[in-house]
PDB file of C-alpha atoms in Angstrom:
ATOM      1  CA  UNK E  18       0.155   0.009   0.050  1.00 54.00           C
ATOM      2  CA  UNK E  19       1.416   3.785  -1.183  1.00 60.00           C
ATOM      3  CA  UNK E  20       2.487   5.381   2.203  1.00 60.00           C
ATOM      4  CA  UNK E  21       1.150   8.450   1.426  1.00 69.00           C
ATOM      5  CA  UNK E  22      -2.089   7.199   0.817  1.00 75.00           C
ATOM      6  CA  UNK E  23      -1.846   5.279   3.349  1.00 80.00           C
ATOM      7  CA  UNK E  24      -1.155   8.466   6.082  1.00 84.00           C
ATOM      8  CA  UNK E  25      -3.651  10.890   3.958  1.00 87.00           C
ATOM      9  CA  UNK E  26      -6.817   7.750   4.464  1.00 86.00           C
ATOM     10  CA  UNK E  27      -5.746   7.412   8.175  1.00 90.00           C
ATOM     11  CA  UNK E  28      -5.878  10.622   8.315  1.00 90.00           C
ATOM     12  CA  UNK E  29      -8.999  11.131   6.690  1.00 91.00           C
ATOM     13  CA  UNK E  30     -10.499   8.391   8.461  1.00 91.00           C
ATOM     14  CA  UNK E  31      -9.984   9.842  11.931  1.00 91.00           C
ATOM     15  CA  UNK E  32     -10.232  13.688  11.232  1.00 91.00           C
ATOM     16  CA  UNK E  33     -13.792  13.813   9.711  1.00 90.00           C
ATOM     17  CA  UNK E  34     -15.027  10.061   9.091  1.00 90.00           C
ATOM     18  CA  UNK E  35     -15.087   8.969  12.808  1.00 91.00           C
ATOM     19  CA  UNK E  36     -14.654  12.035  14.778  1.00 83.00           C
ATOM     20  CA  UNK E  37     -15.050  10.968  18.245  1.00 90.00           C
ATOM     21  CA  UNK E  38     -12.636   8.106  18.087  1.00 91.00           C
ATOM     22  CA  UNK E  39     -11.018   7.582  21.861  1.00 90.00           C
ATOM     23  CA  UNK E  40      -8.118   9.467  22.812  1.00 91.00           C
ATOM     24  CA  UNK E  41      -5.594   6.582  21.667  1.00 94.00           C
ATOM     25  CA  UNK E  42      -6.711   5.323  18.142  1.00 94.00           C
ATOM     26  CA  UNK E  43      -4.426   2.389  18.730  1.00 95.00           C
ATOM     27  CA  UNK E  44      -6.449   0.645  21.611  1.00 96.00           C
ATOM     28  CA  UNK E  45      -9.068  -2.278  21.932  1.00 96.00           C
ATOM     29  CA  UNK E  46     -11.505   0.973  22.709  1.00 95.00           C
ATOM     30  CA  UNK E  47     -11.111   2.660  19.386  1.00 96.00           C
ATOM     31  CA  UNK E  48     -11.656  -0.521  17.777  1.00 97.00           C
ATOM     32  CA  UNK E  49     -15.057  -1.481  19.862  1.00 96.00           C
ATOM     33  CA  UNK E  50     -15.984   2.333  18.208  1.00 96.00           C
ATOM     34  CA  UNK E  51     -14.961   1.515  14.943  1.00 96.00           C
ATOM     35  CA  UNK E  52     -16.753  -1.941  15.058  1.00 96.00           C
ATOM     36  CA  UNK E  53     -19.978   0.134  15.907  1.00 95.00           C
ATOM     37  CA  UNK E  54     -19.030   2.508  13.062  1.00 94.00           C
ATOM     38  CA  UNK E  55     -18.752  -0.391  10.749  1.00 96.00           C
ATOM     39  CA  UNK E  56     -21.749  -2.496  11.729  1.00 96.00           C
ATOM     40  CA  UNK E  57     -24.233   0.898  11.137  1.00 95.00           C
ATOM     41  CA  UNK E  58     -22.654   1.843   7.864  1.00 94.00           C
ATOM     42  CA  UNK E  59     -22.901  -1.861   6.119  1.00 95.00           C
ATOM     43  CA  UNK E  60     -26.063  -3.973   6.560  1.00 92.00           C
ATOM     44  CA  UNK E  61     -24.471  -6.535   4.822  1.00 94.00           C
ATOM     45  CA  UNK E  62     -21.313  -7.919   3.896  1.00 92.00           C
ATOM     46  CA  UNK E  63     -22.249  -7.309   0.187  1.00 92.00           C
ATOM     47  CA  UNK E  64     -22.440  -3.351   1.521  1.00 95.00           C
ATOM     48  CA  UNK E  65     -18.341  -3.325   2.340  1.00 92.00           C
ATOM     49  CA  UNK E  66     -17.641  -4.404  -1.575  1.00 89.00           C
ATOM     50  CA  UNK E  67     -19.862  -1.860  -2.926  1.00 93.00           C
ATOM     51  CA  UNK E  68     -18.287   0.536  -5.097  1.00 92.00           C
ATOM     52  CA  UNK E  69     -20.300   3.239  -3.336  1.00 94.00           C
ATOM     53  CA  UNK E  70     -18.367   2.213  -0.135  1.00 93.00           C
ATOM     54  CA  UNK E  71     -14.879   1.581  -1.716  1.00 89.00           C
ATOM     55  CA  UNK E  72     -13.550   4.596   0.041  1.00 90.00           C
ATOM     56  CA  UNK E  73     -14.670   4.228   3.292  1.00 93.00           C
ATOM     57  CA  UNK E  74     -14.493   0.658   3.470  1.00 92.00           C
ATOM     58  CA  UNK E  75     -10.683   1.123   2.505  1.00 91.00           C
ATOM     59  CA  UNK E  76     -10.315   3.494   5.116  1.00 93.00           C
ATOM     60  CA  UNK E  77     -11.423   1.050   7.679  1.00 94.00           C
ATOM     61  CA  UNK E  78      -8.871  -1.778   6.250  1.00 93.00           C
ATOM     62  CA  UNK E  79      -5.716   0.822   6.540  1.00 91.00           C
ATOM     63  CA  UNK E  80      -6.778   2.066  10.037  1.00 95.00           C
ATOM     64  CA  UNK E  81      -7.475  -2.044  11.254  1.00 96.00           C
ATOM     65  CA  UNK E  82      -3.553  -2.776   9.579  1.00 95.00           C
ATOM     66  CA  UNK E  83      -1.972  -0.015  11.202  1.00 95.00           C
ATOM     67  CA  UNK E  84      -3.581  -0.757  14.806  1.00 97.00           C
ATOM     68  CA  UNK E  85      -2.323  -4.346  14.182  1.00 97.00           C
ATOM     69  CA  UNK E  86       1.066  -2.978  12.799  1.00 96.00           C
ATOM     70  CA  UNK E  87       1.898  -0.410  15.220  1.00 95.00           C
ATOM     71  CA  UNK E  88       0.786  -1.798  18.607  1.00 96.00           C
ATOM     72  CA  UNK E  89       2.167  -4.716  18.073  1.00 97.00           C
ATOM     73  CA  UNK E  90       5.874  -4.639  16.223  1.00 96.00           C
ATOM     74  CA  UNK E  91       3.850  -5.767  12.900  1.00 95.00           C
ATOM     75  CA  UNK E  92       4.688  -4.989   8.760  1.00 95.00           C
ATOM     76  CA  UNK E  93       2.298  -4.373   5.692  1.00 93.00           C
ATOM     77  CA  UNK E  94       2.840  -7.222   3.191  1.00 91.00           C
ATOM     78  CA  UNK E  95       0.973  -8.244  -0.091  1.00 87.00           C
ATOM     79  CA  UNK E  96      -0.257 -11.853   0.090  1.00 86.00           C
ATOM     80  CA  UNK E  97      -2.199 -11.931  -3.179  1.00 82.00           C
ATOM     81  CA  UNK E  98      -5.548 -13.900  -2.563  1.00 75.00           C
ATOM     82  CA  UNK E  99      -6.412 -12.209   0.551  1.00 75.00           C
ATOM     83  CA  UNK E 100      -7.507  -8.848  -0.427  1.00 67.00           C
ATOM     84  CA  UNK E 101     -11.022 -10.536  -1.547  1.00 71.00           C
ATOM     85  CA  UNK E 102     -13.031  -8.668  -3.920  1.00 72.00           C
ATOM     86  CA  UNK E 103     -12.456  -5.426  -2.508  1.00 76.00           C
ATOM     87  CA  UNK E 104      -8.387  -5.880  -3.508  1.00 76.00           C
ATOM     88  CA  UNK E 105      -8.540  -8.442  -6.214  1.00 74.00           C
ATOM     89  CA  UNK E 106      -5.065  -7.756  -7.214  1.00 80.00           C
ATOM     90  CA  UNK E 107      -3.615  -7.176  -3.722  1.00 82.00           C
ATOM     91  CA  UNK E 108      -3.765  -8.854  -0.509  1.00 82.00           C
ATOM     92  CA  UNK E 109      -3.684  -6.048   1.916  1.00 88.00           C
ATOM     93  CA  UNK E 110      -2.216  -7.947   5.629  1.00 91.00           C
ATOM     94  CA  UNK E 111       0.146  -7.465   8.744  1.00 95.00           C
ATOM     95  CA  UNK E 112       2.979 -10.021   9.470  1.00 94.00           C
ATOM     96  CA  UNK E 113       4.341 -10.111  12.847  1.00 94.00           C
ATOM     97  CA  UNK E 114       7.300 -11.741  14.060  1.00 91.00           C
ATOM     98  CA  UNK E 115       5.311 -13.637  16.947  1.00 92.00           C
ATOM     99  CA  UNK E 116       3.246 -15.597  15.032  1.00 91.00           C
ATOM    100  CA  UNK E 117       3.133 -17.880  11.889  1.00 89.00           C
ATOM    101  CA  UNK E 118      -0.341 -16.674  10.390  1.00 91.00           C
ATOM    102  CA  UNK E 119      -1.218 -13.432   8.575  1.00 92.00           C
ATOM    103  CA  UNK E 120      -3.826 -10.806   9.992  1.00 93.00           C
ATOM    104  CA  UNK E 121      -6.394 -10.612   6.908  1.00 92.00           C
ATOM    105  CA  UNK E 122      -7.231  -6.910   7.538  1.00 91.00           C
ATOM    106  CA  UNK E 123      -9.920  -6.718   4.739  1.00 87.00           C
ATOM    107  CA  UNK E 124     -11.316  -9.716   5.921  1.00 90.00           C
ATOM    108  CA  UNK E 125     -11.842  -7.753   9.162  1.00 93.00           C
ATOM    109  CA  UNK E 126     -13.993  -5.493   8.145  1.00 93.00           C
ATOM    110  CA  UNK E 127     -16.483  -7.946   6.401  1.00 93.00           C
ATOM    111  CA  UNK E 128     -16.048 -10.372   9.272  1.00 94.00           C
ATOM    112  CA  UNK E 129     -17.178  -7.284  11.891  1.00 96.00           C
ATOM    113  CA  UNK E 130     -20.397  -7.175   9.420  1.00 95.00           C
ATOM    114  CA  UNK E 131     -21.180 -10.944   9.163  1.00 94.00           C
ATOM    115  CA  UNK E 132     -20.834 -11.134  13.299  1.00 94.00           C
ATOM    116  CA  UNK E 133     -22.694  -8.268  14.431  1.00 91.00           C
ATOM    117  CA  UNK E 134     -20.646  -8.627  17.738  1.00 91.00           C
ATOM    118  CA  UNK E 135     -19.385  -5.142  18.547  1.00 90.00           C
ATOM    119  CA  UNK E 136     -16.671  -6.809  20.135  1.00 95.00           C
ATOM    120  CA  UNK E 137     -15.181  -8.814  17.314  1.00 97.00           C
ATOM    121  CA  UNK E 138     -12.106  -6.571  16.603  1.00 97.00           C
ATOM    122  CA  UNK E 139     -11.387  -5.733  20.006  1.00 97.00           C
ATOM    123  CA  UNK E 140     -11.173  -9.619  21.197  1.00 96.00           C
ATOM    124  CA  UNK E 141      -8.692 -10.333  18.227  1.00 96.00           C
ATOM    125  CA  UNK E 142      -6.887  -7.403  19.595  1.00 97.00           C
ATOM    126  CA  UNK E 143      -6.874  -8.690  23.310  1.00 97.00           C
ATOM    127  CA  UNK E 144      -5.788 -11.891  21.973  1.00 96.00           C
ATOM    128  CA  UNK E 145      -2.965 -10.330  20.198  1.00 96.00           C
ATOM    129  CA  UNK E 146      -2.012  -8.358  22.801  1.00 97.00           C
ATOM    130  CA  UNK E 147      -1.452 -11.468  24.928  1.00 96.00           C
ATOM    131  CA  UNK E 148       0.529 -13.615  22.016  1.00 94.00           C
ATOM    132  CA  UNK E 149       2.785 -10.362  21.407  1.00 96.00           C
ATOM    133  CA  UNK E 150       3.367  -9.901  25.535  1.00 96.00           C
ATOM    134  CA  UNK E 151       4.650 -13.474  25.693  1.00 95.00           C
ATOM    135  CA  UNK E 152       6.978 -13.133  22.719  1.00 95.00           C
ATOM    136  CA  UNK E 153       8.191 -10.157  24.134  1.00 96.00           C
ATOM    137  CA  UNK E 154       8.547 -11.732  27.616  1.00 96.00           C
ATOM    138  CA  UNK E 155      10.939 -14.504  25.951  1.00 94.00           C
ATOM    139  CA  UNK E 156      12.760 -11.872  24.767  1.00 95.00           C
ATOM    140  CA  UNK E 157      11.592 -11.551  20.722  1.00 95.00           C
ATOM    141  CA  UNK E 158      13.020 -14.871  20.021  1.00 94.00           C
ATOM    142  CA  UNK E 159      13.056 -14.952  15.893  1.00 91.00           C
ATOM    143  CA  UNK E 160       9.882 -16.837  14.437  1.00 86.00           C
ATOM    144  CA  UNK E 161      11.289 -19.919  13.943  1.00 86.00           C
ATOM    145  CA  UNK E 162      12.969 -20.093  17.309  1.00 87.00           C
ATOM    146  CA  UNK E 163       9.401 -19.013  18.782  1.00 84.00           C
ATOM    147  CA  UNK E 164       7.201 -20.883  16.796  1.00 76.00           C
ATOM    148  CA  UNK E 165       8.916 -24.103  17.174  1.00 69.00           C
ATOM    149  CA  UNK E 166       8.372 -23.720  21.047  1.00 63.00           C
TER     150      UNK E 166
END
């Protein structure tokens, strides 16, 4: 994802799209607020992929990825095939050194719509926080060593 576009989309998301985000936008409580927005804006999973909703869905996807990248030492990766209908030629995922699976951020938006829980995203955040804390406590070992244990 283009870094300049990334910054612009996230800035617009935090200043215009959702103006009442918690003080720490990279937190579980911010994810709960964003999930409420997702559920309110998108009635169905198909609505997320509708051309009229592309920009807002893209902003949300980028924001979610940045939460997990910033809080848990992640990095953006392109894994083709993981972007679904919204990203047919690009698979925006977050990779971490402490877990050997990628976080499919495009799918998080549609999964939140499908589940309608209100705390789905913060539950994922909490699970990631636990795994990340364990990895940090172990001294941030290389993935091959960490996954083996």
